[in-house]
CSV table of C-alpha atoms and ligand atoms in Angstrom, one decimal:
chain,number,residue,atom,x,y,z
A,123,MET,CA,-80.8,-32.7,-8.4
A,124,HIS,CA,-84.2,-34.3,-8.6
A,125,GLU,CA,-86.3,-31.2,-7.9
A,126,ASP,CA,-89.3,-30.7,-10.2
A,127,ALA,CA,-89.2,-27.8,-12.6
A,128,GLU,CA,-92.2,-26.1,-11.0
A,129,SER,CA,-90.6,-25.6,-7.7
A,130,LEU,CA,-87.4,-24.6,-9.5
A,131,LEU,CA,-89.2,-22.0,-11.4
A,132,ALA,CA,-91.4,-20.7,-8.7
A,133,HIS,CA,-88.3,-19.4,-7.0
A,134,HIS,CA,-87.2,-17.3,-9.9
A,135,PRO,CA,-88.0,-13.7,-9.2
A,136,PRO,CA,-89.8,-11.6,-11.8
A,137,GLN,CA,-87.3,-9.8,-14.0
A,138,LYS,CA,-87.1,-6.0,-14.4
A,139,HIS,CA,-87.9,-6.0,-18.1
A,140,SER,CA,-90.2,-9.0,-18.0
A,141,ALA,CA,-93.5,-8.8,-19.9
A,142,TRP,CA,-94.9,-11.5,-17.8
A,143,ALA,CA,-96.9,-9.0,-15.8
A,144,ARG,CA,-99.1,-8.8,-18.8
A,145,TYR,CA,-99.9,-12.4,-18.6
A,146,THR,CA,-100.9,-13.0,-15.0
A,147,SER,CA,-104.6,-13.3,-15.4
A,148,ILE,CA,-105.9,-16.7,-16.5
A,149,ALA,CA,-107.5,-15.2,-19.6
A,150,SER,CA,-104.4,-13.6,-20.8
A,151,LYS,CA,-102.4,-16.7,-19.9
A,152,ARG,CA,-104.7,-18.5,-22.3
A,153,ARG,CA,-104.2,-15.8,-24.9
A,154,PHE,CA,-100.5,-16.2,-24.5
A,155,LEU,CA,-100.7,-20.0,-25.0
A,156,VAL,CA,-102.6,-19.5,-28.2
A,157,ALA,CA,-100.2,-16.9,-29.3
A,158,VAL,CA,-97.1,-18.9,-28.5
A,159,PHE,CA,-98.4,-21.9,-30.3
A,160,SER,CA,-99.8,-20.0,-33.3
A,161,PHE,CA,-96.5,-18.3,-33.7
A,162,ALA,CA,-94.5,-21.5,-33.2
A,163,THR,CA,-96.7,-23.3,-35.7
A,164,VAL,CA,-96.6,-20.6,-38.3
A,165,SER,CA,-92.8,-20.4,-37.9
A,166,PHE,CA,-92.5,-24.1,-38.0
A,167,LEU,CA,-94.5,-24.3,-41.2
A,168,ALA,CA,-92.7,-21.4,-42.7
A,169,LEU,CA,-89.3,-22.8,-41.8
A,170,GLY,CA,-90.4,-26.3,-42.9
A,171,PHE,CA,-91.4,-24.9,-46.3
A,172,LEU,CA,-88.1,-23.0,-46.7
A,173,ARG,CA,-86.2,-26.2,-45.9
A,174,SER,CA,-88.4,-28.5,-47.8
A,175,PRO,CA,-87.0,-30.5,-50.7
A,176,TRP,CA,-89.3,-28.5,-53.0
A,177,THR,CA,-87.2,-25.4,-52.4
A,178,ASP,CA,-83.8,-26.9,-52.0
A,179,GLN,CA,-83.0,-29.4,-54.7
A,180,ARG,CA,-79.3,-29.0,-54.8
A,181,SER,CA,-78.5,-31.0,-51.7
A,182,PHE,CA,-81.5,-33.2,-52.0
A,183,THR,CA,-81.7,-36.3,-54.1
A,184,PRO,CA,-85.3,-37.0,-55.2
A,185,ILE,CA,-86.1,-40.6,-55.7
A,186,LEU,CA,-88.9,-41.8,-57.9
A,187,ASP,CA,-91.7,-43.6,-56.1
A,188,PRO,CA,-92.7,-46.3,-58.5
A,189,GLN,CA,-96.2,-46.5,-57.0
A,190,THR,CA,-97.0,-42.9,-58.0
A,191,SER,CA,-95.4,-42.9,-61.4
A,192,THR,CA,-97.6,-45.2,-63.4
A,193,ASN,CA,-98.0,-43.1,-66.6
A,194,SER,CA,-94.7,-42.8,-68.4
A,195,SER,CA,-95.7,-39.7,-70.5
A,196,THR,CA,-96.7,-37.6,-67.4
A,197,PRO,CA,-94.8,-39.2,-64.5
A,198,THR,CA,-95.8,-38.1,-61.1
A,199,VAL,CA,-92.5,-37.6,-59.2
A,200,ALA,CA,-92.9,-38.1,-55.5
A,201,LEU,CA,-90.0,-36.6,-53.6
A,202,VAL,CA,-89.2,-39.0,-50.8
A,203,ASP,CA,-86.4,-38.1,-48.5
A,204,PRO,CA,-84.0,-41.0,-49.1
A,205,HIS,CA,-82.9,-40.7,-45.5
A,206,GLY,CA,-86.3,-40.5,-43.9
A,207,PRO,CA,-88.7,-43.1,-42.7
A,208,GLU,CA,-90.5,-43.7,-46.0
A,209,ALA,CA,-87.4,-44.9,-47.7
A,210,ASN,CA,-86.0,-46.8,-44.7
A,211,LEU,CA,-89.0,-48.6,-43.2
A,212,ILE,CA,-91.7,-50.8,-44.6
A,213,GLY,CA,-94.4,-48.3,-43.8
A,214,ALA,CA,-96.3,-46.5,-41.0
A,215,PRO,CA,-95.4,-47.4,-37.4
A,216,THR,CA,-96.4,-51.0,-36.6
A,217,ALA,CA,-97.4,-52.7,-33.4
A,218,HIS,CA,-94.3,-54.9,-33.5
A,219,PHE,CA,-91.1,-53.0,-34.5
A,220,ARG,CA,-89.8,-56.0,-36.4
A,221,ASP,CA,-92.7,-55.8,-38.8
A,222,ASN,CA,-91.5,-52.4,-40.0
A,223,LEU,CA,-87.8,-53.2,-40.5
A,224,ARG,CA,-86.6,-53.6,-44.1
A,225,ASN,CA,-84.5,-56.7,-44.8
A,226,ASP,CA,-82.1,-54.7,-46.9
A,227,ARG,CA,-81.4,-52.3,-44.1
A,228,LYS,CA,-79.5,-52.6,-40.8
A,229,TYR,CA,-80.4,-50.6,-37.8
A,230,ILE,CA,-78.8,-49.6,-34.5
A,231,THR,CA,-80.2,-48.3,-31.2
A,232,SER,CA,-79.4,-47.6,-27.6
A,233,TRP,CA,-80.9,-46.2,-24.4
A,234,ILE,CA,-80.4,-43.1,-22.1
A,235,SER,CA,-79.8,-43.0,-18.4
A,236,ALA,CA,-78.7,-39.6,-16.9
A,237,GLY,CA,-79.3,-35.9,-17.0
A,238,TRP,CA,-80.9,-34.4,-20.1
A,239,THR,CA,-77.6,-33.0,-21.6
A,240,ASN,CA,-75.8,-36.3,-20.9
A,241,ASP,CA,-78.7,-37.9,-22.8
A,242,VAL,CA,-78.3,-35.6,-25.7
A,243,MET,CA,-74.6,-36.6,-25.8
A,244,THR,CA,-75.6,-40.3,-25.6
A,245,TYR,CA,-77.8,-40.0,-28.7
A,246,ILE,CA,-75.0,-38.1,-30.5
A,247,ASN,CA,-72.7,-41.0,-29.7
A,248,LEU,CA,-75.4,-43.4,-31.0
A,249,ILE,CA,-75.5,-41.6,-34.3
A,250,TYR,CA,-71.7,-41.5,-34.6
A,251,LEU,CA,-71.6,-45.3,-33.9
A,252,ALA,CA,-74.3,-45.7,-36.5
A,253,MET,CA,-72.1,-43.9,-39.0
A,254,ILE,CA,-69.0,-46.0,-38.4
A,255,THR,CA,-71.0,-49.3,-38.5
A,256,ASP,CA,-73.0,-48.3,-41.6
A,257,ARG,CA,-76.3,-48.7,-39.8
A,258,ILE,CA,-79.4,-46.6,-39.5
A,259,PRO,CA,-79.7,-45.0,-36.0
A,260,VAL,CA,-83.1,-45.4,-34.4
A,261,ILE,CA,-83.4,-42.8,-31.7
A,262,PRO,CA,-85.7,-43.2,-28.7
A,263,MET,CA,-87.4,-40.4,-26.8
A,264,PHE,CA,-86.0,-38.2,-24.0
A,265,THR,CA,-87.1,-39.4,-20.6
A,266,PRO,CA,-87.2,-36.9,-17.7
A,267,SER,CA,-84.5,-36.7,-15.0
A,268,HIS,CA,-84.0,-33.4,-13.2
A,269,ILE,CA,-87.5,-32.1,-14.2
A,270,GLY,CA,-89.3,-34.8,-12.2
A,271,GLY,CA,-89.6,-38.5,-12.9
A,272,ALA,CA,-93.3,-38.4,-13.5
A,273,VAL,CA,-93.1,-36.0,-16.5
A,274,PRO,CA,-94.0,-37.8,-19.8
A,275,PRO,CA,-91.2,-38.3,-22.3
A,276,ILE,CA,-90.6,-35.9,-25.2
A,277,ASP,CA,-89.7,-36.8,-28.8
A,278,PHE,CA,-86.1,-36.3,-29.9
A,279,GLY,CA,-87.6,-34.7,-33.1
A,280,LEU,CA,-89.6,-32.2,-31.1
A,281,VAL,CA,-86.4,-30.9,-29.6
A,282,PHE,CA,-84.0,-31.2,-32.5
A,283,ASP,CA,-84.3,-30.7,-36.3
A,284,VAL,CA,-84.0,-34.3,-37.5
A,285,PRO,CA,-84.6,-33.5,-41.3
A,286,ARG,CA,-81.8,-31.0,-41.1
A,287,LEU,CA,-79.5,-33.5,-39.4
A,288,ARG,CA,-80.2,-36.2,-42.0
A,289,LYS,CA,-79.3,-33.7,-44.7
A,290,ALA,CA,-76.2,-32.5,-43.0
A,291,LEU,CA,-74.9,-36.1,-42.3
A,292,ASN,CA,-76.3,-37.5,-45.5
A,293,ILE,CA,-77.4,-40.6,-43.7
A,294,PRO,CA,-80.8,-41.9,-42.6
A,295,VAL,CA,-81.8,-41.0,-39.1
A,296,LEU,CA,-85.0,-42.5,-37.6
A,297,GLU,CA,-87.0,-42.1,-34.4
A,298,TRP,CA,-88.5,-45.1,-32.6
A,299,HIS,CA,-92.0,-43.7,-32.8
A,300,GLU,CA,-91.7,-43.9,-36.6
A,301,VAL,CA,-90.8,-47.6,-36.3
A,302,LYS,CA,-93.1,-48.9,-33.6
A,303,ASP,CA,-96.6,-47.5,-32.9
A,304,ARG,CA,-96.5,-45.4,-29.7
A,305,ALA,CA,-99.9,-46.9,-28.8
A,306,SER,CA,-98.7,-50.5,-29.1
A,307,ASN,CA,-98.8,-52.6,-26.0
A,308,GLU,CA,-97.0,-55.5,-27.7
A,309,VAL,CA,-93.9,-56.6,-25.6
A,310,GLU,CA,-91.1,-57.7,-27.9
A,311,GLU,CA,-88.0,-59.7,-27.1
A,312,ILE,CA,-84.6,-58.5,-28.3
A,313,GLY,CA,-81.0,-59.4,-27.6
A,314,CYS,CA,-78.6,-56.5,-26.8
A,315,TRP,CA,-75.0,-56.0,-25.8
A,316,ASN,CA,-74.5,-55.2,-22.1
A,317,THR,CA,-71.5,-52.8,-22.1
A,318,TRP,CA,-72.0,-51.5,-18.5
A,319,GLU,CA,-70.8,-54.8,-16.8
A,320,ALA,CA,-67.8,-54.9,-19.1
A,321,VAL,CA,-66.5,-51.4,-18.0
A,322,GLN,CA,-67.1,-51.3,-14.3
A,323,LYS,CA,-67.3,-53.7,-11.3
A,324,ASN,CA,-69.7,-52.1,-8.9
A,325,GLU,CA,-73.1,-52.7,-10.6
A,326,HIS,CA,-73.7,-56.3,-11.5
A,327,TYR,CA,-76.3,-55.6,-14.1
A,328,PRO,CA,-76.6,-53.8,-17.5
A,329,ARG,CA,-77.1,-50.0,-17.3
A,330,ARG,CA,-80.7,-49.3,-16.2
A,331,SER,CA,-82.9,-47.1,-18.3
A,332,HIS,CA,-86.6,-46.3,-18.6
A,333,VAL,CA,-86.5,-46.3,-22.4
A,334,PRO,CA,-87.0,-50.1,-22.9
A,335,ASP,CA,-90.1,-49.8,-20.7
A,336,HIS,CA,-91.6,-47.1,-22.9
A,337,LEU,CA,-90.7,-49.1,-26.0
A,338,LYS,CA,-92.1,-52.3,-24.5
A,339,LEU,CA,-88.9,-54.3,-25.1
A,340,ASP,CA,-88.0,-57.4,-23.1
A,341,ILE,CA,-84.2,-57.5,-23.4
A,342,SER,CA,-81.8,-60.4,-23.1
A,343,TYR,CA,-78.4,-59.0,-22.6
A,344,THR,CA,-75.0,-60.5,-23.6
A,345,LYS,CA,-72.1,-59.2,-21.7
A,346,ALA,CA,-69.6,-57.4,-24.0
A,347,PRO,CA,-65.9,-58.4,-23.8
A,348,SER,CA,-63.7,-56.5,-21.4
A,349,TRP,CA,-61.5,-55.3,-24.2
A,350,ILE,CA,-64.2,-52.6,-25.1
A,351,LYS,CA,-62.8,-50.7,-22.1
A,352,THR,CA,-60.8,-47.6,-23.2
A,353,ILE,CA,-58.3,-47.9,-20.3
A,354,PRO,CA,-57.8,-51.6,-19.6
A,355,ASN,CA,-58.2,-52.8,-16.1
A,356,PHE,CA,-58.6,-49.3,-14.7
A,357,ASP,CA,-61.3,-49.1,-12.1
A,358,GLY,CA,-61.3,-45.3,-12.1
A,359,ASP,CA,-62.9,-45.0,-15.5
A,360,VAL,CA,-65.9,-46.5,-17.3
A,361,HIS,CA,-65.5,-45.5,-20.9
A,362,SER,CA,-65.6,-47.9,-23.8
A,363,SER,CA,-64.2,-47.2,-27.3
A,364,PHE,CA,-66.3,-46.5,-30.4
A,365,TRP,CA,-64.3,-48.9,-32.6
A,366,ALA,CA,-64.4,-51.6,-30.0
A,367,LEU,CA,-68.2,-51.4,-29.9
A,368,ALA,CA,-68.2,-51.1,-33.7
A,369,ALA,CA,-66.3,-54.4,-34.0
A,370,LEU,CA,-69.1,-56.2,-32.2
A,371,ALA,CA,-71.5,-54.9,-34.9
A,372,PHE,CA,-69.8,-57.1,-37.5
A,373,PRO,CA,-70.4,-60.9,-37.8
A,374,GLU,CA,-66.9,-62.3,-37.2
A,375,THR,CA,-66.1,-60.4,-34.0
A,376,ARG,CA,-69.7,-60.7,-32.8
A,377,ALA,CA,-69.5,-64.5,-33.2
A,378,GLU,CA,-66.1,-64.8,-31.4
A,379,ASN,CA,-67.5,-62.9,-28.4
A,380,LEU,CA,-70.9,-64.5,-27.8
A,381,VAL,CA,-71.3,-65.8,-24.3
A,382,LEU,CA,-74.4,-67.1,-22.4
A,383,PRO,CA,-76.9,-64.2,-22.4
A,384,LEU,CA,-78.9,-63.0,-19.4
A,385,GLU,CA,-82.5,-64.1,-19.3
A,386,SER,CA,-84.9,-61.4,-20.5
A,387,PRO,CA,-86.9,-60.2,-17.4
A,388,THR,CA,-90.5,-60.7,-18.8
A,389,ASN,CA,-90.5,-63.7,-21.0
A,390,HIS,CA,-87.3,-65.3,-19.7
A,391,LEU,CA,-85.7,-65.8,-23.1
A,392,LEU,CA,-82.0,-66.1,-23.9
A,393,LEU,CA,-81.2,-64.2,-27.0
A,394,PRO,CA,-77.9,-63.3,-28.7
A,395,PRO,CA,-77.4,-59.6,-29.7
A,396,ASP,CA,-79.8,-58.8,-32.5
A,397,GLU,CA,-78.2,-58.4,-35.9
A,398,HIS,CA,-81.0,-56.5,-37.6
A,399,MET,CA,-81.7,-54.0,-34.8
A,400,LEU,CA,-78.3,-53.9,-33.1
A,401,CYS,CA,-78.5,-52.5,-29.6
A,402,TYR,CA,-76.2,-51.5,-26.7
A,403,ASP,CA,-77.4,-50.7,-23.2
A,404,TYR,CA,-75.6,-47.4,-22.8
A,405,LEU,CA,-73.3,-45.2,-25.0
A,406,TYR,CA,-72.8,-42.1,-22.8
A,407,PHE,CA,-69.3,-43.3,-21.7
A,408,THR,CA,-68.0,-43.9,-25.2
A,409,CYS,CA,-65.0,-42.2,-26.8
A,410,ALA,CA,-62.5,-42.5,-29.6
A,411,ASN,CA,-59.4,-41.7,-27.8
A,412,GLN,CA,-59.9,-40.4,-24.2
A,413,PRO,CA,-62.7,-40.2,-21.6
A,414,TYR,CA,-65.1,-37.3,-21.6
A,415,GLU,CA,-63.9,-36.5,-25.0
A,416,MET,CA,-66.7,-34.2,-26.0
A,417,GLU,CA,-64.9,-31.5,-24.0
A,418,PHE,CA,-62.0,-31.7,-26.5
A,419,ASP,CA,-61.7,-30.0,-29.9
A,420,TYR,CA,-61.1,-33.1,-31.9
A,421,SER,CA,-64.1,-35.1,-30.5
A,422,PRO,CA,-65.3,-37.0,-33.6
A,423,ALA,CA,-68.8,-37.5,-32.1
A,424,TRP,CA,-69.1,-33.7,-31.8
A,425,ARG,CA,-67.4,-32.9,-35.2
A,426,PHE,CA,-69.2,-35.5,-37.3
A,427,VAL,CA,-72.6,-35.4,-35.5
A,428,GLY,CA,-73.1,-33.1,-32.5
A,429,GLN,CA,-72.4,-29.8,-34.3
A,430,HIS,CA,-75.0,-30.7,-37.0
A,431,LEU,CA,-77.7,-31.2,-34.4
A,432,HIS,CA,-79.6,-28.0,-34.4
A,433,TRP,CA,-82.7,-27.0,-32.4
A,434,SER,CA,-86.1,-27.7,-34.0
A,435,PRO,CA,-87.7,-24.6,-35.4
A,436,THR,CA,-90.2,-24.6,-32.5
A,437,ILE,CA,-87.5,-24.6,-29.8
A,438,GLU,CA,-85.4,-22.0,-31.7
A,439,GLN,CA,-88.5,-19.7,-32.1
A,440,LEU,CA,-89.4,-20.1,-28.4
A,441,ALA,CA,-85.8,-19.3,-27.3
A,442,ASN,CA,-85.8,-16.1,-29.5
A,443,GLN,CA,-89.2,-15.1,-28.1
A,444,TYR,CA,-88.1,-15.6,-24.4
A,445,LEU,CA,-84.9,-13.8,-25.2
A,446,ARG,CA,-86.6,-10.8,-26.7
A,447,ARG,CA,-89.0,-10.7,-23.7
A,448,SER,CA,-86.0,-10.8,-21.3
A,449,ILE,CA,-84.2,-7.9,-22.8
A,450,GLY,CA,-87.4,-5.9,-23.4
A,451,ILE,CA,-87.7,-6.0,-27.2
A,452,ALA,CA,-91.3,-6.5,-28.5
A,453,GLU,CA,-91.9,-10.2,-28.8
A,454,ASP,CA,-93.2,-10.0,-32.3
A,455,ARG,CA,-90.1,-8.2,-33.5
A,456,PRO,CA,-86.8,-9.9,-34.5
A,457,THR,CA,-83.9,-9.5,-32.2
A,458,PRO,CA,-82.0,-6.7,-33.9
A,459,PRO,CA,-78.6,-7.9,-35.3
A,460,ALA,CA,-77.3,-4.6,-33.9
A,461,SER,CA,-78.0,-5.8,-30.4
A,462,PRO,CA,-75.5,-8.7,-29.9
A,463,TRP,CA,-75.9,-10.7,-26.8
A,464,ILE,CA,-74.1,-13.4,-24.9
A,465,ALA,CA,-75.4,-16.0,-22.4
A,466,ILE,CA,-74.1,-17.2,-19.1
A,467,HIS,CA,-74.9,-20.6,-17.6
A,468,VAL,CA,-74.4,-20.9,-13.9
A,469,ARG,CA,-74.9,-24.6,-12.9
A,470,ARG,CA,-75.6,-25.0,-9.2
A,471,GLY,CA,-78.5,-27.2,-7.9
A,472,ASP,CA,-77.2,-30.7,-7.3
A,473,PHE,CA,-73.6,-29.6,-8.0
A,474,LYS,CA,-73.8,-28.8,-4.3
A,475,VAL,CA,-72.6,-32.3,-3.6
A,476,PHE,CA,-69.1,-31.3,-4.8
A,477,CYS,CA,-69.1,-28.6,-2.1
A,478,GLY,CA,-70.1,-30.2,1.2
A,479,GLU,CA,-72.1,-28.1,3.6
A,480,GLU,CA,-70.5,-24.8,2.9
A,481,THR,CA,-71.1,-23.4,-0.6
A,482,THR,CA,-69.6,-19.9,0.0
A,483,GLY,CA,-66.2,-20.0,-1.6
A,484,CYS,CA,-67.1,-23.2,-3.4
A,485,TYR,CA,-69.5,-21.8,-6.0
A,486,ALA,CA,-67.9,-19.0,-8.0
A,487,SER,CA,-69.1,-15.5,-7.1
A,488,LEU,CA,-70.7,-13.3,-9.7
A,489,GLU,CA,-67.6,-11.2,-9.6
A,490,VAL,CA,-65.5,-14.2,-10.7
A,491,ILE,CA,-68.0,-14.9,-13.5
A,492,ALA,CA,-68.0,-11.2,-14.5
A,493,ARG,CA,-64.3,-11.4,-15.2
A,494,ARG,CA,-64.9,-14.1,-17.8
A,495,VAL,CA,-67.9,-12.1,-19.2
A,496,GLU,CA,-65.5,-9.1,-19.7
A,497,GLU,CA,-63.0,-11.4,-21.4
A,498,VAL,CA,-65.6,-12.6,-23.8
A,499,LYS,CA,-66.8,-9.1,-24.6
A,500,ALA,CA,-63.2,-8.0,-25.1
A,501,GLU,CA,-62.4,-10.9,-27.4
A,502,LEU,CA,-65.6,-10.3,-29.5
A,503,LEU,CA,-64.6,-6.7,-29.9
A,504,GLN,CA,-61.0,-7.4,-30.8
A,505,ARG,CA,-61.6,-10.4,-33.0
A,506,LYS,CA,-64.9,-9.5,-34.7
A,507,GLY,CA,-65.6,-5.9,-33.9
A,508,ILE,CA,-68.7,-6.9,-32.0
A,509,MET,CA,-69.9,-4.7,-29.1
A,510,VAL,CA,-71.9,-6.9,-26.8
A,511,GLU,CA,-75.1,-5.1,-25.6
A,512,HIS,CA,-76.9,-7.7,-23.5
A,513,VAL,CA,-75.9,-10.5,-21.1
A,514,ILE,CA,-78.5,-13.1,-20.4
A,515,MET,CA,-78.1,-15.3,-17.3
A,516,THR,CA,-79.5,-18.9,-17.2
A,517,SER,CA,-79.2,-21.0,-14.1
A,518,ASP,CA,-80.8,-23.7,-12.0
A,519,GLU,CA,-80.1,-21.5,-8.9
A,520,ARG,CA,-83.4,-20.7,-7.1
A,521,ASN,CA,-82.2,-18.3,-4.5
A,522,ALA,CA,-84.0,-14.9,-5.0
A,523,THR,CA,-81.2,-12.9,-3.5
A,524,TRP,CA,-78.7,-14.3,-5.9
A,525,TRP,CA,-81.0,-13.4,-8.8
A,526,GLU,CA,-81.2,-9.8,-7.4
A,527,GLU,CA,-77.4,-9.7,-7.5
A,528,VAL,CA,-77.5,-10.9,-11.1
A,529,LYS,CA,-79.7,-8.0,-12.0
A,530,GLY,CA,-77.3,-5.7,-10.1
A,531,HIS,CA,-74.6,-6.7,-12.6
A,532,GLY,CA,-76.9,-5.4,-15.4
A,533,TRP,CA,-77.5,-8.9,-16.6
A,534,TYR,CA,-81.0,-10.2,-17.6
A,535,GLY,CA,-82.7,-13.3,-16.4
A,536,VAL,CA,-85.1,-15.5,-18.3
A,537,ASP,CA,-88.5,-15.5,-16.7
A,538,HIS,CA,-89.7,-19.1,-16.5
A,539,SER,CA,-92.3,-18.5,-13.8
A,540,GLN,CA,-95.1,-19.6,-16.1
A,541,THR,CA,-93.2,-21.7,-18.7
A,542,ALA,CA,-93.8,-25.1,-17.2
A,543,ASP,CA,-97.5,-24.4,-16.6
A,544,VAL,CA,-98.1,-22.9,-20.0
A,545,LEU,CA,-95.8,-25.0,-22.2
A,546,GLY,CA,-95.0,-28.1,-20.1
A,547,PRO,CA,-92.2,-29.1,-17.7
A,548,TRP,CA,-89.7,-29.8,-20.4
A,549,TYR,CA,-89.6,-26.3,-21.8
A,550,PRO,CA,-87.6,-24.3,-19.2
A,551,VAL,CA,-84.5,-26.5,-19.8
A,552,LEU,CA,-85.0,-26.7,-23.5
A,553,ILE,CA,-85.5,-22.9,-23.9
A,554,ASP,CA,-82.5,-22.2,-21.6
A,555,ALA,CA,-80.3,-24.6,-23.4
A,556,ALA,CA,-81.2,-23.0,-26.8
A,557,ILE,CA,-80.7,-19.5,-25.4
A,558,GLN,CA,-77.2,-20.5,-24.1
A,559,SER,CA,-76.2,-21.6,-27.6
A,560,LEU,CA,-77.6,-18.9,-29.8
A,561,GLY,CA,-75.6,-15.8,-28.7
A,562,VAL,CA,-72.3,-14.5,-30.1
A,563,GLY,CA,-70.5,-15.6,-26.9
A,564,PHE,CA,-70.9,-17.8,-23.8
A,565,VAL,CA,-69.7,-18.2,-20.3
A,566,GLY,CA,-70.3,-21.5,-18.6
A,567,THR,CA,-69.6,-23.7,-15.5
A,568,ASP,CA,-66.8,-26.2,-15.4
A,569,LYS,CA,-67.9,-29.8,-15.0
A,570,SER,CA,-71.4,-29.1,-16.5
A,571,THR,CA,-72.2,-31.0,-19.7
A,572,MET,CA,-75.0,-28.4,-20.2
A,573,SER,CA,-72.4,-25.7,-20.2
A,574,ASN,CA,-70.0,-27.7,-22.4
A,575,LEU,CA,-72.5,-28.4,-25.1
A,576,ALA,CA,-73.5,-24.7,-25.1
A,577,ARG,CA,-69.8,-23.7,-25.4
A,578,ARG,CA,-69.3,-26.1,-28.3
A,579,ARG,CA,-72.4,-24.9,-30.1
A,580,VAL,CA,-71.5,-21.3,-29.8
A,581,GLU,CA,-68.0,-22.1,-31.1
A,582,SER,CA,-69.2,-24.3,-34.0
A,583,TRP,CA,-72.2,-22.3,-35.0
A,584,THR,CA,-71.0,-18.7,-34.9
A,585,ASP,CA,-67.3,-18.9,-34.1
A,586,GLY,CA,-68.2,-17.1,-30.9
A,587,ALA,CA,-66.1,-16.3,-27.9
A,588,THR,CA,-66.4,-18.6,-24.9
A,589,ARG,CA,-65.1,-19.1,-21.4
A,590,ILE,CA,-65.7,-21.8,-18.8
A,591,TYR,CA,-65.2,-20.7,-15.2
A,592,LYS,CA,-63.7,-23.0,-12.6
A,593,TRP,CA,-65.1,-23.4,-9.1
A,594,GLY,CA,-64.9,-25.6,-6.1
A,595,THR,CA,-62.4,-23.5,-4.0
A,596,PRO,CA,-62.3,-19.7,-3.4
A,597,ASN,CA,-59.4,-19.2,-5.9
A,598,ALA,CA,-60.3,-21.9,-8.4
A,599,ASP,CA,-60.8,-19.5,-11.2
A,600,ASP,CA,-57.9,-17.2,-10.5
A,601,HIS,CA,-55.7,-17.3,-13.6
B,950,LIG,N1,-84.1,-24.5,-16.9
B,950,LIG,C1,-82.9,-24.7,-16.5
B,950,LIG,N2,-82.5,-25.9,-16.0
B,950,LIG,C2,-81.3,-26.2,-15.7
B,950,LIG,C3,-80.3,-25.2,-15.9
B,950,LIG,N3,-79.1,-25.7,-15.5
B,950,LIG,C4,-79.3,-27.0,-15.1
B,950,LIG,N4,-80.7,-27.2,-15.2
B,950,LIG,C5,-81.3,-28.5,-14.9
B,950,LIG,O1,-80.4,-29.4,-14.4
B,950,LIG,C6,-80.1,-30.4,-15.4
B,950,LIG,C7,-78.6,-30.7,-15.4
B,950,LIG,O2,-78.3,-32.0,-15.9
B,950,LIG,P1,-77.6,-32.1,-17.3
B,950,LIG,O3,-78.4,-31.6,-18.4
B,950,LIG,O4,-77.2,-33.5,-17.4
B,950,LIG,O5,-76.3,-31.2,-17.2
B,950,LIG,P2,-75.1,-31.2,-16.1
B,950,LIG,O6,-75.5,-32.0,-14.9
B,950,LIG,O7,-74.8,-29.8,-15.8
B,950,LIG,O8,-73.9,-31.9,-16.7
B,950,LIG,C8,-80.6,-29.9,-16.7
B,950,LIG,O9,-81.0,-31.0,-17.6
B,950,LIG,C9,-81.8,-29.1,-16.2
B,950,LIG,O10,-82.9,-30.0,-15.9
B,950,LIG,C10,-80.6,-23.9,-16.4
B,950,LIG,O11,-79.8,-23.0,-16.6
B,950,LIG,N5,-82.0,-23.7,-16.7
B,951,LIG,MG1,-75.6,-34.3,-15.9
């Protein structure tokens, strides 16, 4: 599905309890924008303060910055996050990334190349690989896919709470814009491992990604050995194994597997895989034990990294604000804890390709989904004594009749008719993904990574009740 977000959103009908009617004039739209950003900024600052090292010293190790502690009788102690950029880079972002790398640190990076949720999972895999190779992950930006290719990238750290992640994992985590100046036009050569050609036979090139263009990297790729493949010689799968990739991060195995690299496209250089900034073309299809492992309870990438990746304060505040507006609670009031809610994610859009021409009977009906909603409600009541009051639907479906049916079930929609215009094209999906994950329960669509991550978040964050409905044939979810 490569529709742009605006056309997606334009087809969402106004919701019964929506307060958007108040914001239809341009003047009030502007007021809304100011209000959203003021609220988000104040909340951001407030949350930032609450989480700052000044208020939470138990889990935070202050390190003494020698440059600011000159007088021994009254030392000025600067609290530098030992896992942040100050402690793990030479200084402010530089025109060449190499000028900012410390010689006593080793780094690792990789690129993205799919739908947004797949890209989130890819960065989770990168951070997990960083942990097992003892390297510092340097995370690039998110580049657009389903929201329209011309949309500018968005920082990982705008979407997710990186300081909280560093603290939870107790390792450094950096973003590329902290290393290399975003404004730099300096093209830099680097050698990376090409995993894509080692795991599949159809595409005779490393996995393609827009990220190296944004970072101005001219990459010479070395084909990884075929033993990185999780299921040897099996054409039906393209996964590689974390520890096989990790082995290539260490000098002996690296040296044994060097082959003639591919020429870098711009400066035509041949470079072996970089040892300081280790890089792999693509880590989405990476697992410890079995393909598509993040669907399974034991997934190490989820357990050791994914579950600790929380929304940034800004995204979380926006999600709560949209949610309150959906269910008709004043936007400036907190969602009452006495009004527990659950979310549904119905993934349609480009999933049509799995159906052929006729989608009736292929896509699950709302009645089928309602059965799982009732199961979630019953489980929450039985297991936790929680009475669910609100059900919030999120979906990429644009059909207005379908949304009317959703309302007919007493479920609320999220009104994104103005979101892309007011906040930007990234925000409908970011807000919906956050809403999907913040309730006491969740019902999602089989085969959707967006649904799967929401399910995992609800389970990991609130021990919530979840169900995934099956689809594809009329009786697919009958069980
Ligand atoms: N705003 C919004 N966008 C959605 C929703 N469901 C799907 N999309 C769009 O479709 C994309 C689906 O791709 P991806 O995130 O990789 O998840 P997957 O394809 O379901 O595994 C999302 O990233 C969104 O851009 C939804 O409920 N709300
Ligand atoms: Mg996808």
